[in-house]
């Protein structure tokens, strides 16, 4: 039928565009994948708009010197009705390709702020950071929107932190840079994620208004056993401290790494050594134990 021929042609065209080639033959396997992707994107839109299946896990950030929790990172999860629990890597790319990303960011923000309110009601004041992409920073009124949400919740804006994703795209967009600067001016803390994974990271420090630098796990994973890794990590941390940044190490998995990071002057850590990302009930239990202990 003509409709089926057209559908197959569109499927092949989509694959050609994705691969950046002039043409692409139709493939049943590729067509099946496109259908599954479209279904997943449709399901994600429903999950966001009906608030069904999405939830936030929270990974604690810990002071290296005291061992006490000093903040939380909100991480999106999706319990799909047919596919089970999906990690962000399995569905975020579809949000990025569409307008669903702004809706998803709004969903995350609303639920993170609600969590901040519940923490306050339990007399716990810990900032929560959310991950924000270049397209979010480019949205008209994004900073105003976040500030208004915090005001409505009667919370100081300093309790909601912003982690920059797609840093290179932010730098390439004057609109995104203005959005980021507006958030900084309003008092939101700004973190740079995955520092050390690209050659141009150093230039970010001069151009983006930052408070916290998060060292990528690749920088610190071998500092307890490899001399070169120790020298590199120590030098980077010393440089960042000289520039008056707060330094957080991601992916900390053992006590030896904690000892080395503390020796190097790193401020904060995050990783499985302290806690995996936790659902709300487990987080409450973890916080209760950690805040009561002397660590």
mmCIF file of N, CA and C in Angstrom, residues 52-135:
data_model
loop_
_atom_site.group_PDB
_atom_site.id
_atom_site.type_symbol
_atom_site.label_atom_id
_atom_site.label_comp_id
_atom_site.label_asym_id
_atom_site.label_seq_id
_atom_site.Cartn_x
_atom_site.Cartn_y
_atom_site.Cartn_z
ATOM 1 N N UNK A 52 3.233 9.807 36.142
ATOM 2 C CA UNK A 52 3.144 8.371 36.413
ATOM 3 C C UNK A 52 4.458 7.679 36.063
ATOM 4 N N UNK A 53 5.046 7.012 37.028
ATOM 5 C CA UNK A 53 6.218 6.187 36.770
ATOM 6 C C UNK A 53 7.554 6.868 36.964
ATOM 7 N N UNK A 54 7.595 8.192 36.871
ATOM 8 C CA UNK A 54 8.851 8.906 37.084
ATOM 9 C C UNK A 54 9.098 9.104 38.578
ATOM 10 N N UNK A 55 10.351 9.017 38.977
ATOM 11 C CA UNK A 55 10.694 9.295 40.377
ATOM 12 C C UNK A 55 12.135 9.763 40.466
ATOM 13 N N UNK A 56 12.457 10.389 41.570
ATOM 14 C CA UNK A 56 13.806 10.896 41.776
ATOM 15 C C UNK A 56 14.545 10.047 42.795
ATOM 16 N N UNK A 57 15.759 9.671 42.432
ATOM 17 C CA UNK A 57 16.690 9.079 43.391
ATOM 18 C C UNK A 57 17.640 10.194 43.824
ATOM 19 N N UNK A 58 18.128 10.100 45.052
ATOM 20 C CA UNK A 58 18.993 11.152 45.587
ATOM 21 C C UNK A 58 20.311 10.541 46.041
ATOM 22 N N UNK A 59 21.421 11.055 45.481
ATOM 23 C CA UNK A 59 22.731 10.578 45.919
ATOM 24 C C UNK A 59 23.369 11.629 46.822
ATOM 25 N N UNK A 60 23.723 11.234 48.041
ATOM 26 C CA UNK A 60 24.310 12.187 48.986
ATOM 27 C C UNK A 60 25.688 12.675 48.554
ATOM 28 N N UNK A 61 25.964 13.917 48.916
ATOM 29 C CA UNK A 61 27.307 14.492 48.812
ATOM 30 C C UNK A 61 27.805 14.679 50.241
ATOM 31 N N UNK A 62 29.063 14.341 50.460
ATOM 32 C CA UNK A 62 29.583 14.267 51.822
ATOM 33 C C UNK A 62 30.810 15.161 51.976
ATOM 34 N N UNK A 63 30.920 15.821 53.128
ATOM 35 C CA UNK A 63 32.119 16.588 53.460
ATOM 36 C C UNK A 63 33.260 15.610 53.748
ATOM 37 N N UNK A 64 34.368 15.752 53.051
ATOM 38 C CA UNK A 64 35.481 14.820 53.232
ATOM 39 C C UNK A 64 36.122 14.940 54.609
ATOM 40 N N UNK A 65 36.029 16.095 55.216
ATOM 41 C CA UNK A 65 36.716 16.313 56.492
ATOM 42 C C UNK A 65 35.897 15.819 57.686
ATOM 43 N N UNK A 66 34.568 15.952 57.595
ATOM 44 C CA UNK A 66 33.722 15.541 58.721
ATOM 45 C C UNK A 66 32.954 14.252 58.459
ATOM 46 N N UNK A 67 32.780 13.893 57.176
ATOM 47 C CA UNK A 67 31.974 12.730 56.838
ATOM 48 C C UNK A 67 30.486 12.996 56.871
ATOM 49 N N UNK A 68 30.099 14.236 57.160
ATOM 50 C CA UNK A 68 28.681 14.580 57.249
ATOM 51 C C UNK A 68 28.103 14.889 55.864
ATOM 52 N N UNK A 69 26.824 14.583 55.643
ATOM 53 C CA UNK A 69 26.184 14.946 54.373
ATOM 54 C C UNK A 69 26.058 16.457 54.247
ATOM 55 N N UNK A 70 26.367 16.978 53.073
ATOM 56 C CA UNK A 70 26.272 18.424 52.857
ATOM 57 C C UNK A 70 25.375 18.764 51.659
ATOM 58 N N UNK A 71 24.789 17.763 51.026
ATOM 59 C CA UNK A 71 23.911 18.027 49.905
ATOM 60 C C UNK A 71 23.473 16.743 49.229
ATOM 61 N N UNK A 72 22.584 16.891 48.236
ATOM 62 C CA UNK A 72 22.037 15.749 47.505
ATOM 63 C C UNK A 72 21.974 16.097 46.024
ATOM 64 N N UNK A 73 22.198 15.098 45.183
ATOM 65 C CA UNK A 73 21.973 15.272 43.752
ATOM 66 C C UNK A 73 20.728 14.495 43.357
ATOM 67 N N UNK A 74 19.786 15.179 42.704
ATOM 68 C CA UNK A 74 18.556 14.540 42.245
ATOM 69 C C UNK A 74 18.798 13.891 40.886
ATOM 70 N N UNK A 75 18.464 12.608 40.781
ATOM 71 C CA UNK A 75 18.696 11.840 39.558
ATOM 72 C C UNK A 75 17.387 11.187 39.114
ATOM 73 N N UNK A 76 16.980 11.451 37.894
ATOM 74 C CA UNK A 76 15.698 10.972 37.392
ATOM 75 C C UNK A 76 15.731 9.471 37.108
ATOM 76 N N UNK A 77 14.630 8.802 37.427
ATOM 77 C CA UNK A 77 14.429 7.388 37.121
ATOM 78 C C UNK A 77 13.021 7.224 36.546
ATOM 79 N N UNK A 78 12.818 6.130 35.813
ATOM 80 C CA UNK A 78 11.508 5.880 35.199
ATOM 81 C C UNK A 78 11.156 4.412 35.330
ATOM 82 N N UNK A 79 10.061 4.141 35.999
ATOM 83 C CA UNK A 79 9.527 2.791 36.096
ATOM 84 C C UNK A 79 8.510 2.630 34.969
ATOM 85 N N UNK A 80 8.980 2.087 33.851
ATOM 86 C CA UNK A 80 8.121 1.956 32.671
ATOM 87 C C UNK A 80 7.144 0.802 32.888
ATOM 88 N N UNK A 81 5.871 0.978 32.493
ATOM 89 C CA UNK A 81 4.862 -0.063 32.756
ATOM 90 C C UNK A 81 5.154 -1.407 32.099
ATOM 91 N N UNK A 82 5.852 -1.413 30.971
ATOM 92 C CA UNK A 82 6.188 -2.676 30.299
ATOM 93 C C UNK A 82 7.672 -3.033 30.407
ATOM 94 N N UNK A 83 8.538 -2.067 30.342
ATOM 95 C CA UNK A 83 9.980 -2.337 30.277
ATOM 96 C C UNK A 83 10.675 -2.344 31.635
ATOM 97 N N UNK A 84 9.942 -2.006 32.677
ATOM 98 C CA UNK A 84 10.561 -1.978 34.004
ATOM 99 C C UNK A 84 11.353 -0.700 34.224
ATOM 100 N N UNK A 85 12.279 -0.726 35.199
ATOM 101 C CA UNK A 85 13.025 0.488 35.527
ATOM 102 C C UNK A 85 14.028 0.824 34.428
ATOM 103 N N UNK A 86 13.965 2.081 33.973
ATOM 104 C CA UNK A 86 14.868 2.563 32.934
ATOM 105 C C UNK A 86 15.807 3.610 33.516
ATOM 106 N N UNK A 87 17.067 3.533 33.134
ATOM 107 C CA UNK A 87 18.042 4.535 33.561
ATOM 108 C C UNK A 87 17.923 5.753 32.655
ATOM 109 N N UNK A 88 18.435 6.904 33.074
ATOM 110 C CA UNK A 88 18.365 8.104 32.232
ATOM 111 C C UNK A 88 18.955 7.893 30.836
ATOM 112 N N UNK A 89 20.014 7.093 30.736
ATOM 113 C CA UNK A 89 20.648 6.869 29.431
ATOM 114 C C UNK A 89 19.698 6.215 28.437
ATOM 115 N N UNK A 90 18.664 5.532 28.946
ATOM 116 C CA UNK A 90 17.737 4.827 28.070
ATOM 117 C C UNK A 90 16.600 5.707 27.564
ATOM 118 N N UNK A 91 16.359 6.854 28.223
ATOM 119 C CA UNK A 91 15.239 7.674 27.760
ATOM 120 C C UNK A 91 15.560 9.158 27.604
ATOM 121 N N UNK A 92 16.596 9.659 28.258
ATOM 122 C CA UNK A 92 16.909 11.084 28.130
ATOM 123 C C UNK A 92 17.225 11.514 26.695
ATOM 124 N N UNK A 93 17.912 10.672 25.895
ATOM 125 C CA UNK A 93 18.171 11.101 24.511
ATOM 126 C C UNK A 93 16.910 11.463 23.736
ATOM 127 N N UNK A 94 15.793 10.795 24.037
ATOM 128 C CA UNK A 94 14.542 11.108 23.343
ATOM 129 C C UNK A 94 13.992 12.452 23.805
ATOM 130 N N UNK A 95 14.185 12.760 25.088
ATOM 131 C CA UNK A 95 13.744 14.057 25.599
ATOM 132 C C UNK A 95 14.571 15.184 24.998
ATOM 133 N N UNK A 96 15.883 14.942 24.855
ATOM 134 C CA UNK A 96 16.786 15.957 24.308
ATOM 135 C C UNK A 96 16.412 16.304 22.873
ATOM 136 N N UNK A 97 15.952 15.309 22.111
ATOM 137 C CA UNK A 97 15.622 15.515 20.701
ATOM 138 C C UNK A 97 14.286 16.229 20.506
ATOM 139 N N UNK A 98 13.530 16.408 21.564
ATOM 140 C CA UNK A 98 12.193 16.984 21.452
ATOM 141 C C UNK A 98 11.999 18.057 22.517
ATOM 142 N N UNK A 99 10.799 18.630 22.531
ATOM 143 C CA UNK A 99 10.472 19.626 23.549
ATOM 144 C C UNK A 99 10.181 18.985 24.903
ATOM 145 N N UNK A 100 10.253 17.662 24.969
ATOM 146 C CA UNK A 100 9.998 16.988 26.243
ATOM 147 C C UNK A 100 11.052 17.324 27.289
ATOM 148 N N UNK A 101 12.236 17.742 26.858
ATOM 149 C CA UNK A 101 13.299 18.012 27.825
ATOM 150 C C UNK A 101 12.912 19.130 28.781
ATOM 151 N N UNK A 102 12.322 20.204 28.260
ATOM 152 C CA UNK A 102 11.918 21.303 29.141
ATOM 153 C C UNK A 102 10.828 20.852 30.106
ATOM 154 N N UNK A 103 9.912 20.006 29.623
ATOM 155 C CA UNK A 103 8.868 19.484 30.506
ATOM 156 C C UNK A 103 9.469 18.595 31.587
ATOM 157 N N UNK A 104 10.462 17.796 31.202
ATOM 158 C CA UNK A 104 11.104 16.906 32.163
ATOM 159 C C UNK A 104 11.873 17.711 33.208
ATOM 160 N N UNK A 105 12.562 18.766 32.779
ATOM 161 C CA UNK A 105 13.279 19.619 33.726
ATOM 162 C C UNK A 105 12.312 20.263 34.708
ATOM 163 N N UNK A 106 11.165 20.711 34.210
ATOM 164 C CA UNK A 106 10.147 21.291 35.092
ATOM 165 C C UNK A 106 9.658 20.260 36.097
ATOM 166 N N UNK A 107 9.436 19.025 35.632
ATOM 167 C CA UNK A 107 8.995 17.951 36.531
ATOM 168 C C UNK A 107 10.041 17.708 37.619
ATOM 169 N N UNK A 108 11.294 17.601 37.225
ATOM 170 C CA UNK A 108 12.374 17.352 38.189
ATOM 171 C C UNK A 108 12.455 18.495 39.194
ATOM 172 N N UNK A 109 12.381 19.722 38.702
ATOM 173 C CA UNK A 109 12.482 20.888 39.582
ATOM 174 C C UNK A 109 11.364 20.895 40.615
ATOM 175 N N UNK A 110 10.138 20.663 40.167
ATOM 176 C CA UNK A 110 8.992 20.677 41.086
ATOM 177 C C UNK A 110 9.139 19.615 42.171
ATOM 178 N N UNK A 111 9.571 18.426 41.786
ATOM 179 C CA UNK A 111 9.690 17.347 42.763
ATOM 180 C C UNK A 111 10.894 17.537 43.676
ATOM 181 N N UNK A 112 11.972 18.115 43.165
ATOM 182 C CA UNK A 112 13.132 18.400 44.013
ATOM 183 C C UNK A 112 12.787 19.471 45.047
ATOM 184 N N UNK A 113 12.041 20.484 44.636
ATOM 185 C CA UNK A 113 11.641 21.538 45.569
ATOM 186 C C UNK A 113 10.682 20.987 46.618
ATOM 187 N N UNK A 114 9.779 20.101 46.197
ATOM 188 C CA UNK A 114 8.884 19.458 47.167
ATOM 189 C C UNK A 114 9.687 18.661 48.188
ATOM 190 N N UNK A 115 10.750 18.015 47.728
ATOM 191 C CA UNK A 115 11.616 17.253 48.636
ATOM 192 C C UNK A 115 12.344 18.187 49.592
ATOM 193 N N UNK A 116 12.792 19.336 49.106
ATOM 194 C CA UNK A 116 13.424 20.329 49.974
ATOM 195 C C UNK A 116 12.469 20.773 51.079
ATOM 196 N N UNK A 117 11.206 20.947 50.719
ATOM 197 C CA UNK A 117 10.207 21.353 51.715
ATOM 198 C C UNK A 117 10.017 20.280 52.775
ATOM 199 N N UNK A 118 9.997 19.013 52.351
ATOM 200 C CA UNK A 118 9.841 17.927 53.327
ATOM 201 C C UNK A 118 11.068 17.822 54.235
ATOM 202 N N UNK A 119 12.241 18.044 53.678
ATOM 203 C CA UNK A 119 13.449 18.047 54.507
ATOM 204 C C UNK A 119 13.389 19.171 55.535
ATOM 205 N N UNK A 120 12.943 20.336 55.096
ATOM 206 C CA UNK A 120 12.831 21.472 56.022
ATOM 207 C C UNK A 120 11.857 21.150 57.148
ATOM 208 N N UNK A 121 10.761 20.485 56.820
ATOM 209 C CA UNK A 121 9.784 20.123 57.848
ATOM 210 C C UNK A 121 10.356 19.134 58.850
ATOM 211 N N UNK A 122 11.415 18.419 58.439
ATOM 212 C CA UNK A 122 12.107 17.500 59.352
ATOM 213 C C UNK A 122 13.330 18.166 59.982
ATOM 214 N N UNK A 123 13.408 19.490 59.830
ATOM 215 C CA UNK A 123 14.521 20.280 60.393
ATOM 216 C C UNK A 123 15.867 19.870 59.795
ATOM 217 N N UNK A 124 15.841 19.478 58.528
ATOM 218 C CA UNK A 124 17.074 19.160 57.804
ATOM 219 C C UNK A 124 17.197 20.143 56.647
ATOM 220 N N UNK A 125 18.313 20.844 56.580
ATOM 221 C CA UNK A 125 18.520 21.815 55.512
ATOM 222 C C UNK A 125 19.728 21.395 54.693
ATOM 223 N N UNK A 126 19.455 20.682 53.616
ATOM 224 C CA UNK A 126 20.499 20.233 52.699
ATOM 225 C C UNK A 126 20.139 20.690 51.292
ATOM 226 N N UNK A 127 21.055 21.330 50.584
ATOM 227 C CA UNK A 127 20.758 21.722 49.202
ATOM 228 C C UNK A 127 20.627 20.508 48.291
ATOM 229 N N UNK A 128 19.780 20.643 47.289
ATOM 230 C CA UNK A 128 19.614 19.611 46.260
ATOM 231 C C UNK A 128 20.021 20.215 44.924
ATOM 232 N N UNK A 129 20.830 19.489 44.164
ATOM 233 C CA UNK A 129 21.203 19.951 42.824
ATOM 234 C C UNK A 129 20.424 19.170 41.773
ATOM 235 N N UNK A 130 20.076 19.868 40.699
ATOM 236 C CA UNK A 130 19.411 19.249 39.558
ATOM 237 C C UNK A 130 20.291 19.449 38.324
ATOM 238 N N UNK A 131 20.186 18.545 37.372
ATOM 239 C CA UNK A 131 20.974 18.627 36.142
ATOM 240 C C UNK A 131 20.214 19.438 35.094
ATOM 241 N N UNK A 132 20.891 20.408 34.509
ATOM 242 C CA UNK A 132 20.249 21.321 33.564
ATOM 243 C C UNK A 132 21.075 21.388 32.279
ATOM 244 N N UNK A 133 20.391 21.310 31.137
ATOM 245 C CA UNK A 133 21.075 21.292 29.839
ATOM 246 C C UNK A 133 21.092 22.680 29.205
ATOM 247 N N UNK A 134 21.810 22.794 28.109
ATOM 248 C CA UNK A 134 21.932 24.083 27.420
ATOM 249 C C UNK A 134 20.578 24.600 26.937
ATOM 250 N N UNK A 135 19.704 23.710 26.485
ATOM 251 C CA UNK A 135 18.398 24.166 25.990
ATOM 252 C C UNK A 135 17.550 24.740 27.113
#
